[in-house]
XYZ file of C-alpha atoms in Angstrom:
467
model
C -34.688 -61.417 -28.871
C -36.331 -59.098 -26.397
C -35.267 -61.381 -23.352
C -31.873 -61.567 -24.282
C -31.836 -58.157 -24.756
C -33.063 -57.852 -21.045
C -30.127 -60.182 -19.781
C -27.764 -58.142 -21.532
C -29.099 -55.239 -19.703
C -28.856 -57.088 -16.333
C -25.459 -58.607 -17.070
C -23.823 -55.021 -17.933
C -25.970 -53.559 -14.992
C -24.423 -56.048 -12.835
C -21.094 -55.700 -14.377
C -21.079 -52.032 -13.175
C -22.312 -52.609 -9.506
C -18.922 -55.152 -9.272
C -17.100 -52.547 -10.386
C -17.964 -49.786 -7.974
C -18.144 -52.174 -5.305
C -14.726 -53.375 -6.227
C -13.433 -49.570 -6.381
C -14.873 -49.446 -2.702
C -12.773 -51.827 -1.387
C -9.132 -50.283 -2.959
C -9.181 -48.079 0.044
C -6.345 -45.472 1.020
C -3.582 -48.009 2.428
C -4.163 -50.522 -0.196
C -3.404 -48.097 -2.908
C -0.471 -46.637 -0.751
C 0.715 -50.346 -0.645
C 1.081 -50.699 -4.273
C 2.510 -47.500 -4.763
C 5.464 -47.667 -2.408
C 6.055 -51.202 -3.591
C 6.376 -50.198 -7.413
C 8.610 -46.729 -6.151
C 10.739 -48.499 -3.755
C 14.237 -50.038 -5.551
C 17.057 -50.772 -5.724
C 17.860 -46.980 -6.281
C 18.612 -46.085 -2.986
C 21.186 -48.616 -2.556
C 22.582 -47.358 -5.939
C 22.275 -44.099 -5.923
C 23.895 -42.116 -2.760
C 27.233 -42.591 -4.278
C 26.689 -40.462 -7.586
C 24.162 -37.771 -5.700
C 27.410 -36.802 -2.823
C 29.991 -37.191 -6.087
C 28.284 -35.020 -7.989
C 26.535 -32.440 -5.579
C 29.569 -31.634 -3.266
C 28.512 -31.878 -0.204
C 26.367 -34.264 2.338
C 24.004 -31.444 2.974
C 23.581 -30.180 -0.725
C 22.840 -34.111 -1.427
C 19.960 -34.109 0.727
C 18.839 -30.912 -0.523
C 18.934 -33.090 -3.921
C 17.062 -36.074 -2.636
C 14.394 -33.853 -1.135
C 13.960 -31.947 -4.376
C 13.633 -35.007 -6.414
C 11.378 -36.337 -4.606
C 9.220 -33.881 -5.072
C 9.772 -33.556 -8.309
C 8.770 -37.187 -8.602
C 5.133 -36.244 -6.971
C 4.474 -33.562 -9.630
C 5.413 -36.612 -12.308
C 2.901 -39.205 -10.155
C 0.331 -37.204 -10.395
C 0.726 -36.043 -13.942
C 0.776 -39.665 -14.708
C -1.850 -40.088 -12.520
C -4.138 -37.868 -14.905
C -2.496 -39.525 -18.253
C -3.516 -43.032 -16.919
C -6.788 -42.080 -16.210
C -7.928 -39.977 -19.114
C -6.455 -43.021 -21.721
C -7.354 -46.351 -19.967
C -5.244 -48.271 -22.919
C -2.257 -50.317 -22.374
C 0.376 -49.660 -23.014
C 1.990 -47.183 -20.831
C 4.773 -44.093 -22.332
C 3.875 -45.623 -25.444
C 0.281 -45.150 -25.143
C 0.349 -41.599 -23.677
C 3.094 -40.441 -26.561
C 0.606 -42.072 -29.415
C -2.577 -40.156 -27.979
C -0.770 -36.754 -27.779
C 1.842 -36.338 -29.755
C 1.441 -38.856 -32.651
C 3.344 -42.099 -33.717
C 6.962 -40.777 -34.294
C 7.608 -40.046 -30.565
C 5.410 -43.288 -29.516
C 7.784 -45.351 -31.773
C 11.027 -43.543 -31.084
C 10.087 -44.857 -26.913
C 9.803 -48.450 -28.340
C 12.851 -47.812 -29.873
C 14.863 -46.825 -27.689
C 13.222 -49.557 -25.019
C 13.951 -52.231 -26.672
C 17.846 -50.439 -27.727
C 18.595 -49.343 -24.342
C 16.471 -48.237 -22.087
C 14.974 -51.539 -21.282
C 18.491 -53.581 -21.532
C 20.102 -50.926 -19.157
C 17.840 -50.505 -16.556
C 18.185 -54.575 -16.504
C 21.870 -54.669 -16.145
C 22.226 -51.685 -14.052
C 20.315 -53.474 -11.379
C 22.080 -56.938 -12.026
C 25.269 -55.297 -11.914
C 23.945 -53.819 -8.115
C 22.640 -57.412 -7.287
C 26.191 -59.005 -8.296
C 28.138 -56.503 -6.749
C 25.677 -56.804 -2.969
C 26.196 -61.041 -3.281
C 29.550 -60.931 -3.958
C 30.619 -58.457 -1.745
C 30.707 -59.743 1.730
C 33.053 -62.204 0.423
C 35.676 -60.561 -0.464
C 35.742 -57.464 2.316
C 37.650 -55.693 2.785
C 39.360 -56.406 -0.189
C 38.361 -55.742 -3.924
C 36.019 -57.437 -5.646
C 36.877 -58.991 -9.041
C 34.428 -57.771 -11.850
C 34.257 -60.591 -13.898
C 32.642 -62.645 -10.879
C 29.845 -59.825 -10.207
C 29.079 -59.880 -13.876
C 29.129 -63.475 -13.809
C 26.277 -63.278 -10.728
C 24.548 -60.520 -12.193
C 23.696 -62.237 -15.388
C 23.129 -65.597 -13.474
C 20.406 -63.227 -11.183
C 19.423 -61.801 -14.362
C 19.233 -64.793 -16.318
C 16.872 -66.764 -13.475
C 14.510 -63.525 -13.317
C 14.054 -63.913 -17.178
C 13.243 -67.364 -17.020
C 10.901 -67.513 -14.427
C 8.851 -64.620 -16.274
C 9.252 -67.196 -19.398
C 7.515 -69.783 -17.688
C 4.861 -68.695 -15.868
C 3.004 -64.699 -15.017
C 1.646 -66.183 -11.909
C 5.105 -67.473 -10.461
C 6.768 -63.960 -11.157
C 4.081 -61.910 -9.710
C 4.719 -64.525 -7.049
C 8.185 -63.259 -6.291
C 7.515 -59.571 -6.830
C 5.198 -59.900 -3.921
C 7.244 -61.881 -1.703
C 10.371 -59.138 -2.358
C 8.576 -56.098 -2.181
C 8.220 -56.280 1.493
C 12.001 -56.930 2.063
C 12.533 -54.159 0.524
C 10.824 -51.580 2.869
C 12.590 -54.301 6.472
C 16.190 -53.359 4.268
C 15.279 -49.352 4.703
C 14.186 -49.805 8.072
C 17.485 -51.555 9.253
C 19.465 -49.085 8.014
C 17.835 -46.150 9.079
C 17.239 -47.488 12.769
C 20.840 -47.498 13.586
C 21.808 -44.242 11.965
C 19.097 -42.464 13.653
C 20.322 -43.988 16.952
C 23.612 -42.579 16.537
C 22.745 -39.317 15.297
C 20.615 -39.018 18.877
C 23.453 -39.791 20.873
C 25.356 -37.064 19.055
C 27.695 -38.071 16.249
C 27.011 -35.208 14.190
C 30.421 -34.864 13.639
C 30.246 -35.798 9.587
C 27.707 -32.668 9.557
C 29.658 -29.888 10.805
C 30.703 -28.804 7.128
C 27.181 -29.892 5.867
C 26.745 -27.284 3.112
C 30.416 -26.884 0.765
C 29.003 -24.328 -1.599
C 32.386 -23.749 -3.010
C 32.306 -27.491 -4.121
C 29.215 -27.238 -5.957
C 29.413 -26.983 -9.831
C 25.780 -25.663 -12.351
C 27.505 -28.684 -14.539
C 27.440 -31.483 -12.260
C 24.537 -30.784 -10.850
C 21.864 -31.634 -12.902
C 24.097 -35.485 -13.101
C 23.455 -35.056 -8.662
C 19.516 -34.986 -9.959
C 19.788 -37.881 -12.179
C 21.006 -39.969 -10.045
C 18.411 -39.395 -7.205
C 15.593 -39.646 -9.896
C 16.328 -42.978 -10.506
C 15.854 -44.005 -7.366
C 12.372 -42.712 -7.910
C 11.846 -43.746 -11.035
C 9.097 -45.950 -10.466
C 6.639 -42.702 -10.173
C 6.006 -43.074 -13.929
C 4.366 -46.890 -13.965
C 1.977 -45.985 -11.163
C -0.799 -46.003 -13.184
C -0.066 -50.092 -13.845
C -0.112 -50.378 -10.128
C -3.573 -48.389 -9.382
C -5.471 -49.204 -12.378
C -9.114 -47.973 -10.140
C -10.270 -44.361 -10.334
C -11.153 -43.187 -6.707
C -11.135 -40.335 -4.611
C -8.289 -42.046 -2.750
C -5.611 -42.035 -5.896
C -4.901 -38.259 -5.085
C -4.507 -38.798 -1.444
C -2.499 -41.671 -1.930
C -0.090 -40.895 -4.560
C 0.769 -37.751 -2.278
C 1.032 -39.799 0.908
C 2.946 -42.821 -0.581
C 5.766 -40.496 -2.469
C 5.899 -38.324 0.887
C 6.613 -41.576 2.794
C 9.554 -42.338 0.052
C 11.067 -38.928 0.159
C 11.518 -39.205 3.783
C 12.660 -42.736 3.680
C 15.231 -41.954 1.288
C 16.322 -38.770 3.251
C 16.627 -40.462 6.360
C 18.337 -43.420 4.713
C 21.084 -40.959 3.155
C 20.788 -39.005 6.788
C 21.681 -42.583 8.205
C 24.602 -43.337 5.961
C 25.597 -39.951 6.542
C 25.794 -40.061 10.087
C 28.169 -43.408 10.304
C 29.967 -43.139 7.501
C 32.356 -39.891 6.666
C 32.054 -38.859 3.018
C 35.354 -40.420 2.091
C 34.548 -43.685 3.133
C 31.136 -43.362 1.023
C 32.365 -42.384 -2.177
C 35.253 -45.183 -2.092
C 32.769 -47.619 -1.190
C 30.983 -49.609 -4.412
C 28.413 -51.164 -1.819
C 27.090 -48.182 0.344
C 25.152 -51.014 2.537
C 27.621 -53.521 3.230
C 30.171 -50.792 4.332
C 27.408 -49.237 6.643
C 26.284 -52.720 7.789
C 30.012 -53.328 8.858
C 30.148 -50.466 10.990
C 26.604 -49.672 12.337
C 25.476 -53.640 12.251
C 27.904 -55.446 14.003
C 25.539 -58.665 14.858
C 23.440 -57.976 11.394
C 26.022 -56.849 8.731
C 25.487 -60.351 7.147
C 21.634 -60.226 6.718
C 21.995 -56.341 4.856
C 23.908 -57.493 1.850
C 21.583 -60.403 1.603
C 18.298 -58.106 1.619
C 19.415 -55.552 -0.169
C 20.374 -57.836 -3.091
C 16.853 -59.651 -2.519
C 15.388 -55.757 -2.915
C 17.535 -55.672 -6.197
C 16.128 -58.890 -7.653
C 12.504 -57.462 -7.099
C 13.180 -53.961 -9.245
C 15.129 -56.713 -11.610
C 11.727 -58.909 -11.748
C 9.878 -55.680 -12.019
C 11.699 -54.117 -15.310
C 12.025 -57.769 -16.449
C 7.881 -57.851 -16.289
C 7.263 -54.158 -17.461
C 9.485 -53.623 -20.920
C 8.534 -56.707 -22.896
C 4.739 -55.822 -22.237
C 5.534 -52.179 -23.491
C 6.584 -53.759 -26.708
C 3.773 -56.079 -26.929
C 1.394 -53.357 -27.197
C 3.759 -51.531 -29.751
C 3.806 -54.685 -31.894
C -0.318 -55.314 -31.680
C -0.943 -51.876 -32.617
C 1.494 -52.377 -35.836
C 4.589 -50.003 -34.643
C 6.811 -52.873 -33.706
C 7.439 -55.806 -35.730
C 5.037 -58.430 -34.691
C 6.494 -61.398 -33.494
C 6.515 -59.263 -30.124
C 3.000 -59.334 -30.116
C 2.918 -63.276 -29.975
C 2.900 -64.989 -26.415
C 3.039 -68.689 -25.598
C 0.427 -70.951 -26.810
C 1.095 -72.622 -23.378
C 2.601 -70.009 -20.635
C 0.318 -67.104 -21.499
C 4.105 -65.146 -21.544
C 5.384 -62.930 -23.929
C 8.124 -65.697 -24.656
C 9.562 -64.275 -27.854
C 9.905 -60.262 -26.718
C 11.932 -61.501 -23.643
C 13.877 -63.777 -25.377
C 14.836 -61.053 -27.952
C 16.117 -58.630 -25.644
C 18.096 -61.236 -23.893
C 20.783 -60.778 -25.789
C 20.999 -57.244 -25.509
C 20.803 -57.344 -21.790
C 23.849 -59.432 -21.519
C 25.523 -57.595 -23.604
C 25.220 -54.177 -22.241
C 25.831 -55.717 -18.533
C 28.966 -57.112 -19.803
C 30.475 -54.054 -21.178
C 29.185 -51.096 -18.940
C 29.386 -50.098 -15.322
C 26.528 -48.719 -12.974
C 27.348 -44.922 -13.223
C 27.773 -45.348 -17.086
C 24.671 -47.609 -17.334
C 22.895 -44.701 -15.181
C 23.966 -41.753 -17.209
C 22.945 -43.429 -20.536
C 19.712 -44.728 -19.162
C 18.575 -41.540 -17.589
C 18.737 -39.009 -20.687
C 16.753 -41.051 -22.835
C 14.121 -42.164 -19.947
C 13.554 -38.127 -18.865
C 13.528 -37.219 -22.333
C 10.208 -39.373 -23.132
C 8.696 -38.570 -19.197
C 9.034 -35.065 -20.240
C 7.303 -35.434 -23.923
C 4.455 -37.367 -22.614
C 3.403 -34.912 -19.819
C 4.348 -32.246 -22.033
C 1.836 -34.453 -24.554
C -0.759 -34.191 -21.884
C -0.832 -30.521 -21.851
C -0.464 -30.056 -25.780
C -4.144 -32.416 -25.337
C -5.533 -30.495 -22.558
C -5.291 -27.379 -24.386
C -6.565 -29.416 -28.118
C -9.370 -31.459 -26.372
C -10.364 -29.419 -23.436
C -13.868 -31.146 -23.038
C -12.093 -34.526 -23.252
C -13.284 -36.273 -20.163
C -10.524 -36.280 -17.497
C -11.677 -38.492 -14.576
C -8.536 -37.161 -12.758
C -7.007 -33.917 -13.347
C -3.855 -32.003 -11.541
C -3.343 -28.249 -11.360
C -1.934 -27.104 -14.230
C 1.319 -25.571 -12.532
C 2.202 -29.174 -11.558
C 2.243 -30.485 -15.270
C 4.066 -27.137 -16.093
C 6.475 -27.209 -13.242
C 7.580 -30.537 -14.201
C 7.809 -30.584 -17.678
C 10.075 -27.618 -17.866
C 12.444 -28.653 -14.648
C 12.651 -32.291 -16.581
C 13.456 -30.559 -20.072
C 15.808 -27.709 -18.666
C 17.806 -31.356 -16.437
C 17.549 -32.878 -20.209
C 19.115 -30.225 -22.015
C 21.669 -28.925 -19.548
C 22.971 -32.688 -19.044
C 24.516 -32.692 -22.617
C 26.742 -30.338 -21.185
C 27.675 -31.981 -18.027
C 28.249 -35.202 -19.371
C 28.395 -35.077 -23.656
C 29.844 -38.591 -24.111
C 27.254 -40.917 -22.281
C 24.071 -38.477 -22.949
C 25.318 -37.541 -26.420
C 25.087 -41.333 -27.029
C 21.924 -41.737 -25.502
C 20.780 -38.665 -27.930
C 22.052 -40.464 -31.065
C 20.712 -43.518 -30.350
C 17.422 -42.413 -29.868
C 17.415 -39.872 -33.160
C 18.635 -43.108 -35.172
C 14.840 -44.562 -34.630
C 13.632 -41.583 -37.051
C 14.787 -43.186 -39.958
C 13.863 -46.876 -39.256
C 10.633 -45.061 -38.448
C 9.974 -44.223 -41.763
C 11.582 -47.258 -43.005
C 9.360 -49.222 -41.122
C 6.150 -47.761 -40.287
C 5.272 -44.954 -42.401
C 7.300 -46.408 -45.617
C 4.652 -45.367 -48.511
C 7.552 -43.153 -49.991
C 9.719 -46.080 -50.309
C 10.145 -47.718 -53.802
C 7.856 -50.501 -54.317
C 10.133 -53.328 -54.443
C 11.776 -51.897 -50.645
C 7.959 -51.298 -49.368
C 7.713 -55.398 -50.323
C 10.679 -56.293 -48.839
C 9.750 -54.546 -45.597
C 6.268 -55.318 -44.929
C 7.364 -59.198 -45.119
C 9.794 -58.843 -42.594
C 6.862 -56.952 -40.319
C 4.500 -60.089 -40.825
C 2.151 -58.049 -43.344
C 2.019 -60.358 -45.888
């Protein structure tokens, strides 16, 4: 007994030497690596269209880009601190069961496996369709049917392959990630080329202020944040608590920001504003002007950069519900995987559906506007969960904590975009409100039923798998 209680000793001793040796070696440009790589999407190919629509003016719209990005450092960082202080999986769902109890942790599975999760799918299958089938048809229009019918072939492959096997898909997400970053870099090259040599003429009435409206504005913000919207899953990408997370969150989102300016400056630059907003594939339009020799090889990377977010969400949601179903908020054949694949086989295959049904009757900007209320809404509950528990539990151990202006800042800029986007744009965010509130009552249907009769309290706890 006593020598087994002495290898136990040794075992867990050993077990924390790996571990701080293995947080040595996730140095500074590793962690900036992963970082970038889970930012980085296919946002910035989507995006520019509804930020210039819906700010005015080229100049106001990089005003926009700048400003979300650094909104989108204060939201790193606070999920920085969230992802460190509960180590659970789980993600949004995790973070809005810790701090703010089970009906807003269950209201985000709701409304992930309703629409969040389906429409962040089909808005970037809709972008991959539209970047394949483009080229093909230029300069002329593009029928829809055929990019649907792409997008939910793209879609349907991605879905498959994360079916089959974890290893093959992390595989691919690998292998795209660095197109993605060569795709930025051959646009901005040649836009920064030509903005040397002096065509600056598309900036000389940079800043329309008379163009710019309080109620479109905050729908100019959306649309840039979703090309950042990868800032709340870094915690899945650095899962090691260092000195270097700090540093590298700050350097990595930095590095976007610019990127994504100097892409927009870049677009800017060749393209007049006109020609941008009539344009349903910013790339190929600005790979027909500025990349005479290469405007075939943009369309093809940028719809390879697409299928990586796609492979990204694809991975992401389903595991979301899995930990919703194991910890008895979801019903729980999500939380069963293949006996085989080691995949969450029945969660994917359950919101298949829903994904092909949503791509088939929406469009990007209404896909966007209905995906972004709901997603901000939750962002904004779970950071401002984390302060409601910083102020509750203030000896709770934080291994990583921000200033408490950041967590402040951001909560109330995301709440005041929240609120003041009902107004700009009632139908699609109205929606998204609705459809979110109608989780309260399956809540309670579901989950906390002990007020039901007997006989619907039976019915309902078969259907969950309790009995």
């Amino acid at each position: 007994m006593g020598q087994t209680q002495v290898n136990k000793e040794d075992d867990n001793k050993k077990t924390d030497e790996e571990l701080v040796h293995l947080r040595r070696e996730i140095g500074l440009l590793p962690a900036v690596s992963f970082i970038m790589g889970t930012v980085v999407g296919s946002g910035i190919f989507i995006a520019p269209k509804g930020v210039l629509i819906n700010s005015g003016s080229m100049g106001l719209s990089l005003l926009v880009w700048g400003l979300c990005g650094v909104l989108s450092l204060f939201g790193a960082l606070c999920y920085a601190e969230l992802g460190t202080t509960f180590t659970k999986s789980g993600c949004h769902f995790t973070y809005l069961l810790e701090t703010l109890g089970p009906l807003p942790a269950f209201l985000r599975l709701w409304v992930e496996f309703l629409f969040i999760g389906p429409a962040a799918t089909s808005l970037v299958s809709l972008a991959f369709g539209r970047y394949v089938v483009e080229p093909f048809f230029a300069p002329c229009a593009v029928p829809t049917m055929l990019i649907k019918l792409v997008s939910i072939l793209g879609m349907t492959f991605l879905v498959a392959v994360n079916c089959w096997s974890v290893r093959m898909a992390s595989h691919i997400q690998v292998s795209l990630t660095f197109i993605k970053i060569v795709a930025l870099v051959l646009i901005i090259i040649p836009g920064v080329i030509a903005l040397v040599k002096g065509k600056t003429e598309n900036f000389q009435n940079g800043f329309e202020f008379e163009s710019l409206t309080l109620d479109r504005l905050p729908l100019a913000i959306y649309n840039g944040l979703y090309a950042y919207s990868g800032c709340s899953y870094i915690t899945l990408s650095v899962s090691c608590l260092n000195r270097n997370i700090p540093l590298a969150i700050i350097l990595s989102m930095v590095t976007v920001t610019v990127l994504y300016v100097l892409v927009n400056v870049a677009y800017y630059t060749i393209l007049a504003p006109t020609e941008l907003l009539l344009s349903d594939a910013v790339a190929v339009t600005f790979a027909t002007y500025a990349l005479r020799g290469l405007d075939s090889a943009i369309p093809i990377l940028v719809a390879l950069s697409c299928l990586a977010t796609l492979n990204g969400g694809i991975f992401v949601s389903p595991r979301m519900l899995f930990v919703g179903a194991r910890e008895g908020y979801w019903p729980q054949i999500f939380s069963t995987i293949h006996i085989r694949r080691h995949t969450p086989l029945p969660a994917l295959l359950l919101m298949y559906p829903l994904m092909v049904i949503m791509l088939i009757s929406g469009d990007i900007s209404q896909l966007m506007s209905l995906l972004s209320f709901s997603d901000w809404f939750f962002i904004a509950l779970a950071t401002l969960g984390m302060l409601i528990h910083r102020y509750r539990f203030p000896l709770h151990p934080r291994p990583f904590k921000v200033p408490l202006v950041i967590p402040v800042t951001f909560t109330v800029v995301s709440f005041f975009i929240v609120s003041h986007s009902l107004y700009s744009d009632p139908w699609n965010t109205g929606c998204s409100c609705l459809l979110t509130l109608s989780g309260v009552p399956v809540y309670y249907m579901t989950v906390y039923h002990f007020c039901l009769p007997p006989t619907w309290r039976r019915i309902f706890n078969y259907y969950d798998g309790e009995v």
